[in-house]
Short mmCIF file of C-alpha atoms in Angstrom, two decimals:
data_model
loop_
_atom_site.label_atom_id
_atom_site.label_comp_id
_atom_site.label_asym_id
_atom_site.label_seq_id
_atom_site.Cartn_x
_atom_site.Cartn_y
_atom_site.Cartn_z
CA UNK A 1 40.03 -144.99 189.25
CA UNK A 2 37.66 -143.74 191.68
CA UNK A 3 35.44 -140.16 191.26
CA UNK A 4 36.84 -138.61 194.05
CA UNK A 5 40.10 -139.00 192.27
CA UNK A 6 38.34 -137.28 189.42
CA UNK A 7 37.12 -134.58 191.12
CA UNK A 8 39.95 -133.35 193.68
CA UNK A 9 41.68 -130.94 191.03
CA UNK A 10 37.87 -129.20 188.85
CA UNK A 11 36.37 -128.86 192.35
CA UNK A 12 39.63 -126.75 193.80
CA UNK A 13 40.07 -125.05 190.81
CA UNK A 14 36.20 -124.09 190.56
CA UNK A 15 36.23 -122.83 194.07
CA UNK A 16 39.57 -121.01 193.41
CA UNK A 17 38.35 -119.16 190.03
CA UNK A 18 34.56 -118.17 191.54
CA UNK A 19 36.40 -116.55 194.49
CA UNK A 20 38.78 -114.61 192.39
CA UNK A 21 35.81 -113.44 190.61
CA UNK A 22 34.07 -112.41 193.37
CA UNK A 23 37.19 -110.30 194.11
CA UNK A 24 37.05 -108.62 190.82
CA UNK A 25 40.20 -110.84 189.37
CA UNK A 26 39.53 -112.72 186.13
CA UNK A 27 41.54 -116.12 186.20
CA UNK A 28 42.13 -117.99 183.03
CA UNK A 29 41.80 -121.71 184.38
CA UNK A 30 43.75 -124.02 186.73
CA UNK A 31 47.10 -123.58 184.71
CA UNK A 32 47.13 -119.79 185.41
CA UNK A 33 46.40 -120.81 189.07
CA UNK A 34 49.24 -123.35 188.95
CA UNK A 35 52.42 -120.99 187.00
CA UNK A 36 51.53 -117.81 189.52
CA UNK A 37 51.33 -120.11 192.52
CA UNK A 38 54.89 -120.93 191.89
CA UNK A 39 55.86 -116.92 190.92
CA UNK A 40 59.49 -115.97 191.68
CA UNK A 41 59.56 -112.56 189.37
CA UNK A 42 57.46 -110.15 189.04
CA UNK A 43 57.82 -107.14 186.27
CA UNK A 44 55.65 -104.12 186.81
CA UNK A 45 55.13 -101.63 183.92
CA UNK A 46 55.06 -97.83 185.50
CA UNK A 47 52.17 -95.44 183.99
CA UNK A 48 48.96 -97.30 184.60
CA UNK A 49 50.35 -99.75 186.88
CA UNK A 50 52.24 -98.34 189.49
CA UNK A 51 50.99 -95.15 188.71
CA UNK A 52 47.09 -94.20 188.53
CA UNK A 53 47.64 -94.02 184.85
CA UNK A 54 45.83 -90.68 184.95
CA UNK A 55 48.38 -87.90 184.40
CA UNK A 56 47.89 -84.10 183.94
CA UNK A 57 50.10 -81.86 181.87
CA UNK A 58 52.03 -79.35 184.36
CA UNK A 59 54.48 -77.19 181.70
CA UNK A 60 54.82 -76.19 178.49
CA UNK A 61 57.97 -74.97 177.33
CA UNK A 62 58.20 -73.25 173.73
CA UNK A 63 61.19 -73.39 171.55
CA UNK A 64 60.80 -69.40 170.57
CA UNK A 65 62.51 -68.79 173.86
CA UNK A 66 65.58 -70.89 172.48
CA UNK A 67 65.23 -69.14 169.18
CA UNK A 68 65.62 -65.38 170.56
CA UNK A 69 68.83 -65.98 171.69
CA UNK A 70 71.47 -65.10 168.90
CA UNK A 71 74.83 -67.37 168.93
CA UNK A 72 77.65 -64.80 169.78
CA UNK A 73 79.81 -63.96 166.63
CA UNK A 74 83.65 -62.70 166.95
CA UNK A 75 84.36 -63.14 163.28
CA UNK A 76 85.28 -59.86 161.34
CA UNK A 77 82.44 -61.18 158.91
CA UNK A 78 79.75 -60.33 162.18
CA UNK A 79 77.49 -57.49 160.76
CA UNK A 80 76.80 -59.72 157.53
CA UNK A 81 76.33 -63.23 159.62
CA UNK A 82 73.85 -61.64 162.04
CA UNK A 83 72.35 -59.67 159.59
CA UNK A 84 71.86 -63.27 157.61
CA UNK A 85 70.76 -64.76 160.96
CA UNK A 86 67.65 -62.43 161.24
CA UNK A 87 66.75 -62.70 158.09
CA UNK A 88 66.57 -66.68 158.40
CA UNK A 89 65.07 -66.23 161.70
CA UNK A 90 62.76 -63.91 160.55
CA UNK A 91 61.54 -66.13 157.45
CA UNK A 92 61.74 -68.82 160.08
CA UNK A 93 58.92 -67.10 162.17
CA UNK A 94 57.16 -66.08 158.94
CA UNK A 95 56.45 -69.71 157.56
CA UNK A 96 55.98 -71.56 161.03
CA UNK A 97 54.65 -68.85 163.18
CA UNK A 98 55.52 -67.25 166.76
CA UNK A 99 54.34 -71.01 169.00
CA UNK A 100 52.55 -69.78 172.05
CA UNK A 101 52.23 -72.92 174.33
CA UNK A 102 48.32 -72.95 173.35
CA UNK A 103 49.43 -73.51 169.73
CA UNK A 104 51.64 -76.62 171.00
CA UNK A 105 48.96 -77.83 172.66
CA UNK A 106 46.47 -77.19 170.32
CA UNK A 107 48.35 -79.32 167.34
CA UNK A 108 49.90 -82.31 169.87
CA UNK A 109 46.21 -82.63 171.12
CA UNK A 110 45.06 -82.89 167.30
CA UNK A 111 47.48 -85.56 167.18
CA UNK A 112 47.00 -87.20 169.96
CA UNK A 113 43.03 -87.11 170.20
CA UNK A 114 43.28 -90.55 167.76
CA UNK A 115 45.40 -92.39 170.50
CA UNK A 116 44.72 -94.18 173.49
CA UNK A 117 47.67 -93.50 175.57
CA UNK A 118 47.10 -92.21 179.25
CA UNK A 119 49.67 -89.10 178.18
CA UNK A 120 48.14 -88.87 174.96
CA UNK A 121 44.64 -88.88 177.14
CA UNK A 122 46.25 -86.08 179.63
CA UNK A 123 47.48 -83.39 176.65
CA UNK A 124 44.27 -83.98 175.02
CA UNK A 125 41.91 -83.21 178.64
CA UNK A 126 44.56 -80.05 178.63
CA UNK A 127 43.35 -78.39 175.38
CA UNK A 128 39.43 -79.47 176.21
CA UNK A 129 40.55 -77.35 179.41
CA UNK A 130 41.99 -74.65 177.48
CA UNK A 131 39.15 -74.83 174.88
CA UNK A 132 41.58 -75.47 171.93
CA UNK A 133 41.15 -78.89 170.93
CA UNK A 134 39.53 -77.57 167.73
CA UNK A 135 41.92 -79.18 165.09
CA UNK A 136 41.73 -82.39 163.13
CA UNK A 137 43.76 -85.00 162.01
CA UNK A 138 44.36 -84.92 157.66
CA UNK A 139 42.11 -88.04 156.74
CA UNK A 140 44.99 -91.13 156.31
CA UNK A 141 47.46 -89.20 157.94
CA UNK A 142 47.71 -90.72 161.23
CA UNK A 143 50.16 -93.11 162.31
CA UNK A 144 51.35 -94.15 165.73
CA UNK A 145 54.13 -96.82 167.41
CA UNK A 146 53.52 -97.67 170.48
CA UNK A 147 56.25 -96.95 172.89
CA UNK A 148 57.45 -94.13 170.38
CA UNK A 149 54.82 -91.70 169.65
CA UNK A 150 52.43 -90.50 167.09
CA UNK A 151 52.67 -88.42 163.81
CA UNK A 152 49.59 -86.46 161.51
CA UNK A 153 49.24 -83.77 160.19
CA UNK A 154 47.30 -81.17 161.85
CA UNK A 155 45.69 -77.58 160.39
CA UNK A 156 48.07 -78.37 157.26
CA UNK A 157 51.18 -79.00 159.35
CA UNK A 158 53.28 -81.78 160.44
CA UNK A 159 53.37 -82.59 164.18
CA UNK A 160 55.20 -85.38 165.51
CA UNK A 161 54.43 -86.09 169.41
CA UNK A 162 56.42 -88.21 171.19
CA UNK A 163 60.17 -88.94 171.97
CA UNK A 164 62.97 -87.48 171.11
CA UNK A 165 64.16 -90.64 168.80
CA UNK A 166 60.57 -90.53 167.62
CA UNK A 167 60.34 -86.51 166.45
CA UNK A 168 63.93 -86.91 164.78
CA UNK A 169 62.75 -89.88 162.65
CA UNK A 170 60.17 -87.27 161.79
CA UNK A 171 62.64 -84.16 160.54
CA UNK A 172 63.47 -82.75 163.64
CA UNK A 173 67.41 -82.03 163.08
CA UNK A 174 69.69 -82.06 166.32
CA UNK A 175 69.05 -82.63 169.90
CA UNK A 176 66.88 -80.94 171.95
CA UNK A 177 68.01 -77.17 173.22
CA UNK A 178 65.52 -77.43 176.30
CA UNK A 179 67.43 -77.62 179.53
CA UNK A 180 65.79 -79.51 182.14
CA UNK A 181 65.21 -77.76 185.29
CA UNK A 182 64.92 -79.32 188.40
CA UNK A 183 61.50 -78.78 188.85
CA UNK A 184 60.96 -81.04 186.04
CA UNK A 185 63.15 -83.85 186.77
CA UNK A 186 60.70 -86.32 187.59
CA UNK A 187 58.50 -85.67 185.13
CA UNK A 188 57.52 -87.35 181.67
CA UNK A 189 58.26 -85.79 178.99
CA UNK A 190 57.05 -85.03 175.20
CA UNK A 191 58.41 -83.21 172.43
CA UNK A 192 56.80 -81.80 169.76
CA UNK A 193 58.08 -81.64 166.42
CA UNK A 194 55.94 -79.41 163.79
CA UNK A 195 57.28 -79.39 160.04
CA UNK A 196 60.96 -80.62 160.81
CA UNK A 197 61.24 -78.12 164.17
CA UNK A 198 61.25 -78.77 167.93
CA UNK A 199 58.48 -76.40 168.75
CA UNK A 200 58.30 -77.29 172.11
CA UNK A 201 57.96 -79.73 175.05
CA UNK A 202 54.96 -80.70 177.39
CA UNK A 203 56.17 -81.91 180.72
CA UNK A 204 53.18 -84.72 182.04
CA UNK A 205 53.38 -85.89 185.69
CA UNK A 206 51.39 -88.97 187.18
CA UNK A 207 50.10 -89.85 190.64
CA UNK A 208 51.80 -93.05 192.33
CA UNK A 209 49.34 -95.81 193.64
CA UNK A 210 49.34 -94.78 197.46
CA UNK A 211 48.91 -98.66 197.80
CA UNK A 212 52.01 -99.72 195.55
CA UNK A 213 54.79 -99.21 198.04
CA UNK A 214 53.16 -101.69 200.42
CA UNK A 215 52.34 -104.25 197.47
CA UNK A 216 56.19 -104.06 196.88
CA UNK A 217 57.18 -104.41 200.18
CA UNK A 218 54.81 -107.16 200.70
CA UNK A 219 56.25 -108.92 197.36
CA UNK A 220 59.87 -108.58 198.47
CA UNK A 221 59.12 -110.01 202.18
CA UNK A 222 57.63 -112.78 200.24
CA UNK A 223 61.29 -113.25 198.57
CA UNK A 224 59.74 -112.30 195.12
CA UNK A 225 62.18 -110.38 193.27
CA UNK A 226 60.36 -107.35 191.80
CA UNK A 227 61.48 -105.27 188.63
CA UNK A 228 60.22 -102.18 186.59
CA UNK A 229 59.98 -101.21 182.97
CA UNK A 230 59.18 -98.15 181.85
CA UNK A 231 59.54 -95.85 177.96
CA UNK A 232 59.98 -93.10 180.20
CA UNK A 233 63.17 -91.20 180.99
CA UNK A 234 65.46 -92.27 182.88
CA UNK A 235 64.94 -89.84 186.40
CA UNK A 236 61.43 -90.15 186.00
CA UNK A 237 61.11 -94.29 186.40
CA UNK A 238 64.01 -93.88 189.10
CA UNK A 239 61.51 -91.79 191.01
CA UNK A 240 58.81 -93.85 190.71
CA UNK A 241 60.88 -97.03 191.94
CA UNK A 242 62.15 -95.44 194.55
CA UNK A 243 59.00 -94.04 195.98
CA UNK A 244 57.59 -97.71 195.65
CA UNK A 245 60.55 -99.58 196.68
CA UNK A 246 62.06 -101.26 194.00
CA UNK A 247 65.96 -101.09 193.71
CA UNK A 248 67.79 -98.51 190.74
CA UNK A 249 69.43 -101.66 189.75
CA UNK A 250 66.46 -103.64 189.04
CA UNK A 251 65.11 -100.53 186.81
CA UNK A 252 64.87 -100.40 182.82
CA UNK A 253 63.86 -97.17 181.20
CA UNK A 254 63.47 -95.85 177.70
CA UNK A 255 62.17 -99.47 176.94
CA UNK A 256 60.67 -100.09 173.63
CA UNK A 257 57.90 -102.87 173.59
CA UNK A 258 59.77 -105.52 172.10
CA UNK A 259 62.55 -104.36 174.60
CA UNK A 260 60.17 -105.57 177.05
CA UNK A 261 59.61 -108.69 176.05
CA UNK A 262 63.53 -109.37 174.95
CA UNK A 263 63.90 -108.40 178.99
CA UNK A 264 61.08 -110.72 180.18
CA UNK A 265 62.67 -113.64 177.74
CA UNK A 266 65.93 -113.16 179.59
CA UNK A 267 64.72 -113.75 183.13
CA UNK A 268 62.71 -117.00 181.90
CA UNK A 269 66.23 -118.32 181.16
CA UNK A 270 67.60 -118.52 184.70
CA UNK A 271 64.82 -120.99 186.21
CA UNK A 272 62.25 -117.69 187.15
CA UNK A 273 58.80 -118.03 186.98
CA UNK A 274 57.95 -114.26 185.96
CA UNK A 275 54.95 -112.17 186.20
CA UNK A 276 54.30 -108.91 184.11
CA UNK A 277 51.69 -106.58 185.38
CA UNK A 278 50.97 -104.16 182.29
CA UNK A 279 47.84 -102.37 181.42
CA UNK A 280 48.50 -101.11 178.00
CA UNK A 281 48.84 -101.84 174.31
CA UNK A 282 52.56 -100.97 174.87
CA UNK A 283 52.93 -103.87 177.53
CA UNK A 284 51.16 -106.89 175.37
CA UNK A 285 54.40 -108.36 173.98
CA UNK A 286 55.76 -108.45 177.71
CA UNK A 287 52.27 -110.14 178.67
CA UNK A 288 51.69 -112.48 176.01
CA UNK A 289 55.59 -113.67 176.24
CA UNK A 290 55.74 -114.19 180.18
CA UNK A 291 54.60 -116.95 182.43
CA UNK A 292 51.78 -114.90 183.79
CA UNK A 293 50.57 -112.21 182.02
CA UNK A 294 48.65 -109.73 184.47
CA UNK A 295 46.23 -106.61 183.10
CA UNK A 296 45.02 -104.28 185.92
CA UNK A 297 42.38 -102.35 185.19
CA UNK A 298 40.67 -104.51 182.18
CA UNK A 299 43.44 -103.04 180.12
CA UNK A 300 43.39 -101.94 176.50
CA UNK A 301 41.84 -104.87 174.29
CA UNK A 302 45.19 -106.33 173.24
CA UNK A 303 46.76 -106.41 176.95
CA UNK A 304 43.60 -108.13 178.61
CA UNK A 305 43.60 -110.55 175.76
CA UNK A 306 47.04 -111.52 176.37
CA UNK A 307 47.11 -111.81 179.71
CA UNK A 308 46.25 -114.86 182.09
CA UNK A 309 44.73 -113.42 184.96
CA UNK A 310 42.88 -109.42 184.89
CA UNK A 311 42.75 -107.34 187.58
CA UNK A 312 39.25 -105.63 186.53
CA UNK A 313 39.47 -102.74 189.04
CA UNK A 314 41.79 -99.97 187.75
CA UNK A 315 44.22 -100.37 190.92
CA UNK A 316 46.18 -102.17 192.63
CA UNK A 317 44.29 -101.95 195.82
CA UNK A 318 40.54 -101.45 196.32
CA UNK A 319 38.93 -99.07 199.30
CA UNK A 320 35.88 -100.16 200.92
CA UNK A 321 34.45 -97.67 203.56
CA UNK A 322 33.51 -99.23 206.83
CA UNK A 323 30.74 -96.66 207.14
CA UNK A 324 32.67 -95.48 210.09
CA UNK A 325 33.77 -92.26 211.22
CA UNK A 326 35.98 -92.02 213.44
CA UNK A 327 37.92 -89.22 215.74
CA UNK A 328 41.49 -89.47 216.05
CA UNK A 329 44.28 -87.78 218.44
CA UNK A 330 47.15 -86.05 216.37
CA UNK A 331 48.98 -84.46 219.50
CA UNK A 332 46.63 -81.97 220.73
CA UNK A 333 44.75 -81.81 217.95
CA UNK A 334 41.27 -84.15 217.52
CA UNK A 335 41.07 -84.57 213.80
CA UNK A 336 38.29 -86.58 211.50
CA UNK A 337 39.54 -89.94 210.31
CA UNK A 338 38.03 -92.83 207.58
CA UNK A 339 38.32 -96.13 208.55
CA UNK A 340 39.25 -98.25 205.24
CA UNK A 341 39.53 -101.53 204.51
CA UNK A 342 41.78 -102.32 201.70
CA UNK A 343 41.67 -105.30 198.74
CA UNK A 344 45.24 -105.92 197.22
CA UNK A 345 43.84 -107.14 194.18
CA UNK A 346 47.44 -108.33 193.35
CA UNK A 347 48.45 -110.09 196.54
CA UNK A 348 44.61 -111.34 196.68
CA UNK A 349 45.19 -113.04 193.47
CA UNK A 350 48.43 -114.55 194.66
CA UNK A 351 47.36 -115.88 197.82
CA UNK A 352 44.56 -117.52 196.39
CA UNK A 353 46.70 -119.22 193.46
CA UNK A 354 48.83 -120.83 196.56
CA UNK A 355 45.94 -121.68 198.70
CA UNK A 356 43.94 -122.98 195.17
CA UNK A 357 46.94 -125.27 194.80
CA UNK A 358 47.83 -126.35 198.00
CA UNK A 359 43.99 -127.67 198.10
CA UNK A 360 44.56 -129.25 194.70
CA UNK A 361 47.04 -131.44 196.35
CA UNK A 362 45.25 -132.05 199.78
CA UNK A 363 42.62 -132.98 197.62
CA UNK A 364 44.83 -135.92 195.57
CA UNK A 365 46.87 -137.26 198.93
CA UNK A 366 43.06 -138.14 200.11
CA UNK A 367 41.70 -139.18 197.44
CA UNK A 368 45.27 -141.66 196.53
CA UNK A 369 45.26 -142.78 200.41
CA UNK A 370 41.23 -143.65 200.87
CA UNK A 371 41.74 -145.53 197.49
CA UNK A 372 45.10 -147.39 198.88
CA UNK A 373 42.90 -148.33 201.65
CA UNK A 374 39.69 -148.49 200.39
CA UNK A 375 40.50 -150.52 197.40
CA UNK A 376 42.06 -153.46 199.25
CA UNK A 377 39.06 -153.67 201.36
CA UNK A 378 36.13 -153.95 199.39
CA UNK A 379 38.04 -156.48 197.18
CA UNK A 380 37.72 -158.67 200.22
CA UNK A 381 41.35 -158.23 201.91
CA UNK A 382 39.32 -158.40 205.77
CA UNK A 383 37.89 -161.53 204.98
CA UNK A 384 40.25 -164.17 206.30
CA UNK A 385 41.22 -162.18 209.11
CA UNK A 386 37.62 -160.66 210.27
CA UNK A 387 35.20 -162.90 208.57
CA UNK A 388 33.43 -160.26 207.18
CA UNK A 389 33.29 -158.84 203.71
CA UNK A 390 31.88 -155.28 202.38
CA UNK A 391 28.60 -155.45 201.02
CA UNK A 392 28.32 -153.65 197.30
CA UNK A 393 25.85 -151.07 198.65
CA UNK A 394 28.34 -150.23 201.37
CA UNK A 395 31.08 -150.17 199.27
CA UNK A 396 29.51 -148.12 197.22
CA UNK A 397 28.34 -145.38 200.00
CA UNK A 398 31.68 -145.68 201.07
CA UNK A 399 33.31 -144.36 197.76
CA UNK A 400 30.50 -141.85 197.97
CA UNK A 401 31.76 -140.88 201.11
CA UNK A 402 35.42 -140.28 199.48
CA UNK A 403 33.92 -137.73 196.93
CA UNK A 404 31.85 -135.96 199.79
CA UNK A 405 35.58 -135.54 201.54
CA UNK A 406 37.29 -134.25 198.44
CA UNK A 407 34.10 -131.77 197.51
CA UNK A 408 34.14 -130.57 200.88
CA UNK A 409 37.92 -129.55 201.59
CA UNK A 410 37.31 -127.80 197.84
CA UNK A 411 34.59 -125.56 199.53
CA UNK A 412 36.50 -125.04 202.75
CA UNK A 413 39.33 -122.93 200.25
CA UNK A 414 36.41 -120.27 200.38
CA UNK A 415 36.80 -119.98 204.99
CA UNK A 416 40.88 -120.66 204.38
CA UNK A 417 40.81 -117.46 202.00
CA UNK A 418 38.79 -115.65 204.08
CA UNK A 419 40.65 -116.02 206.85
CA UNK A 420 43.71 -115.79 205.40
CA UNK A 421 43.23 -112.16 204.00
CA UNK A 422 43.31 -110.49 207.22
CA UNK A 423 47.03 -110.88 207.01
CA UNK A 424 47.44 -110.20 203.65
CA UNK A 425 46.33 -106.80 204.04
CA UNK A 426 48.26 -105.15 206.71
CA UNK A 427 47.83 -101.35 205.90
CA UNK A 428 47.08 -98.90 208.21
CA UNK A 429 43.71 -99.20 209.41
CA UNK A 430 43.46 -95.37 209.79
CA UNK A 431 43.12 -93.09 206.53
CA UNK A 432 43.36 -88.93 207.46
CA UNK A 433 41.08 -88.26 204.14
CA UNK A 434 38.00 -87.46 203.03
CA UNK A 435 35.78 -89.95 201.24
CA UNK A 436 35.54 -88.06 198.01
CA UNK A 437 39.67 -87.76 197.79
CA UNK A 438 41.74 -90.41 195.66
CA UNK A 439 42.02 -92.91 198.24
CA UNK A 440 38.20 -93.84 197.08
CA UNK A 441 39.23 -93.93 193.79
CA UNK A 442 36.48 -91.59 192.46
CA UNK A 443 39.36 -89.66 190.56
CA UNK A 444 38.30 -86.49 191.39
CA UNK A 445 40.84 -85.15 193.56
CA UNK A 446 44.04 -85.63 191.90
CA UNK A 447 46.67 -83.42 191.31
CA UNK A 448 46.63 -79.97 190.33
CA UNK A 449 45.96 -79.10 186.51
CA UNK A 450 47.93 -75.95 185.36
CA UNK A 451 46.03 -76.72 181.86
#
């Protein structure tokens, strides 16, 4: 066997692997190149992923509102029932005290100052805001399940934060009494659950990737069927898919991890290829039991160690300022505009798996069809027809020549990339922002914190 056959698959896959690094994407090998080249499904995780993963409290909602309203009684025994009912109510108030919504933010913070949650993260920059986050956790007294919640106990008390499933298995009797107003709809929310009582809720809301609707879009053109799994309630991931573009029927909410990964085990039965894009320690079942397990942003430590290819820039996309700006018409008005150009990390890393294979193969057809020719020839096959025979220095040169052929097609991936990028990202060349707003990705304009 000859040494360009060697080569033609180390060289593509080399060329392949520095590029992705180049691009920020961290490629485990040629097999991960292979598996996402040939990518039918691909299942996106929601906070983090196609969200910024950076979300802000907006409400808090106490439960002593609930509490002053007293049940109407039309029983003859009324005087003694509500004279029973403020007594209980008062000892009620007496041994858990009157909750202001700093006081539920003050313990769920405690609680959620030992996690590494983006919501846990957001309640936790609400009470630095607020200048309460001066409680701590009971030493050996934390405990937390991802896709759930966590439980402590906090300035001698009980507080479970997390779902409603998660504060019940934590003594909070009945459902919740909160009605959800409209406002709130698309919202996450968090309940917390101090000494066996719903004490309140914290509604948490989350910016979506201004990039992920096109990444979608660009997926689906591509005939790649896209899906989304989310722990969160059931309006809030609807929201989020349809803003992005991914149908209500290919939606699953209130997923648990190993949900996730039961889900991603299904698809792999009917001939898919799938794809999970996570970013979190609640997502590396999903990555670690897919074909293609995808981190953006790094992840947490068990999601990027899972995972065969890592997007190491927290987005989806990446903004790159021309240095340009420009003046733009909007009817009469002449307003400032950015020019951007835009890295889809995600598509990047797709594109180049194709291109890396498709190379891979160009390589092998040359290096089997110089050989089929080759071969014959410098064993002398010429000789009763021509006369003439290859020399062993020129056969050798000319085998040389073979590997020079398969090396160089490998380096001309880097040009076919290149080039091929320009229609990968087709985005609005235009951006009406400034350069300090999210669309940099410096974070710092985001949305409005009420806390």
């Amino acid at each position: 066997m000859s040494l360009c056959s060697w080569l033609a698959t180390p060289t593509a896959v080399l060329v392949g692997t520095s590029l992705g690094a180049k691009k920020g994407l961290l490629l485990r090998g040629g097999s991960t190149l292979e598996r996402f080249s040939g990518v039918n499904t691909i299942v996106f995780d929601k906070t983090g992923t196609l969200t910024i993963g950076r979300p802000v409290v907006k409400k808090i909602l106490v439960q002593d509102s609930q509490a002053d309203k007293t049940p109407e009684l039309s029983t003859e025994f009324c005087n003694i029932i509500l004279l029973y009912w403020s007594s209980m109510k008062l000892a009620w108030l007496n041994s858990n005290g009157n909750w202001s919504e700093v006081d539920i933010l003050k313990l769920a913070a405690g609680v959620e100052s030992s996690t590494i949650h983006p919501i846990g993260k957001a309640i936790v920059e609400a009470a630095k805001a607020q200048n309460c986050l001066n409680v701590k956790v009971a030493q050996g007294t934390f405990f937390e399940e991802p896709g759930s919640g966590a439980v402590a106990t906090v300035d001698k008390k009980k507080v479970a934060v997390g779902t409603m499933d998660w504060v019940q298995r934590h003594g909070v009797v009945g459902d919740s009494p909160f009605q959800e107003a409209e406002e709130f709809k698309n919202q996450s929310v968090v309940y917390v659950g101090i000494d066996g009582i719903l004490a309140g809720v914290i509604y948490v809301e989350d910016q979506i990737r201004e990039d992920a609707r096109h990444v979608i879009e660009s997926l689906t053109h591509q005939g790649i069927n896209t899906y989304l799994l989310s722990g969160d309630k059931r309006s809030a991931a609807e929201y989020v898919a349809s803003a992005v573009g991914i149908p209500k029927n290919r939606v699953l909410y209130g997923v648990k991890p190993d949900e996730k990964k039961n889900f991603i085990s299904k698809l792999q039965e009917g001939q898919n290829v799938v794809a999970m894009v996570g970013d979190g320690i609640n997502d590396a079942a999903a990555l670690a039991s897919s074909h293609v397990g995808i981190a953006i942003g790094g992840g947490v430590g068990a999601a990027s160690e899972v995972s065969s290819i890592v997007l190491m820039q927290n987005r989806l996309s990446q903004f790159h300022s021309t240095h340009k700006l420009l003046r733009c018409e909007l009817g009469d008005a002449t307003v400032a505009c950015y020019s951007y150009q835009r890295k889809l990390e995600l598509l990047d890393a797709l594109e180049l798996s194709r291109l890396t294979m498709k190379t891979v193969k160009q390589n092998l057809w040359w290096a089997f069809a110089y050989n089929i020719v080759g071969i014959p020839v410098a064993a002398g096959t010429l000789l009763p027809v021509t006369g003439t025979m290859l020399s062993p220095s020129i056969a050798g040169a000319l085998m040389g020549l073979s590997s020079i052929g398969v090396m160089s097609n490998s380096i001309l991936l880097r040009w076919r990339f290149k080039s091929i990028e320009k229609d990968i990202h087709k985005l609005p060349l235009y951006v009406k922002a400034p350069l300090d707003a999210e669309n940099t990705g410096n974070g710092d304009a985001r949305l409005q914190r009420p806390y």
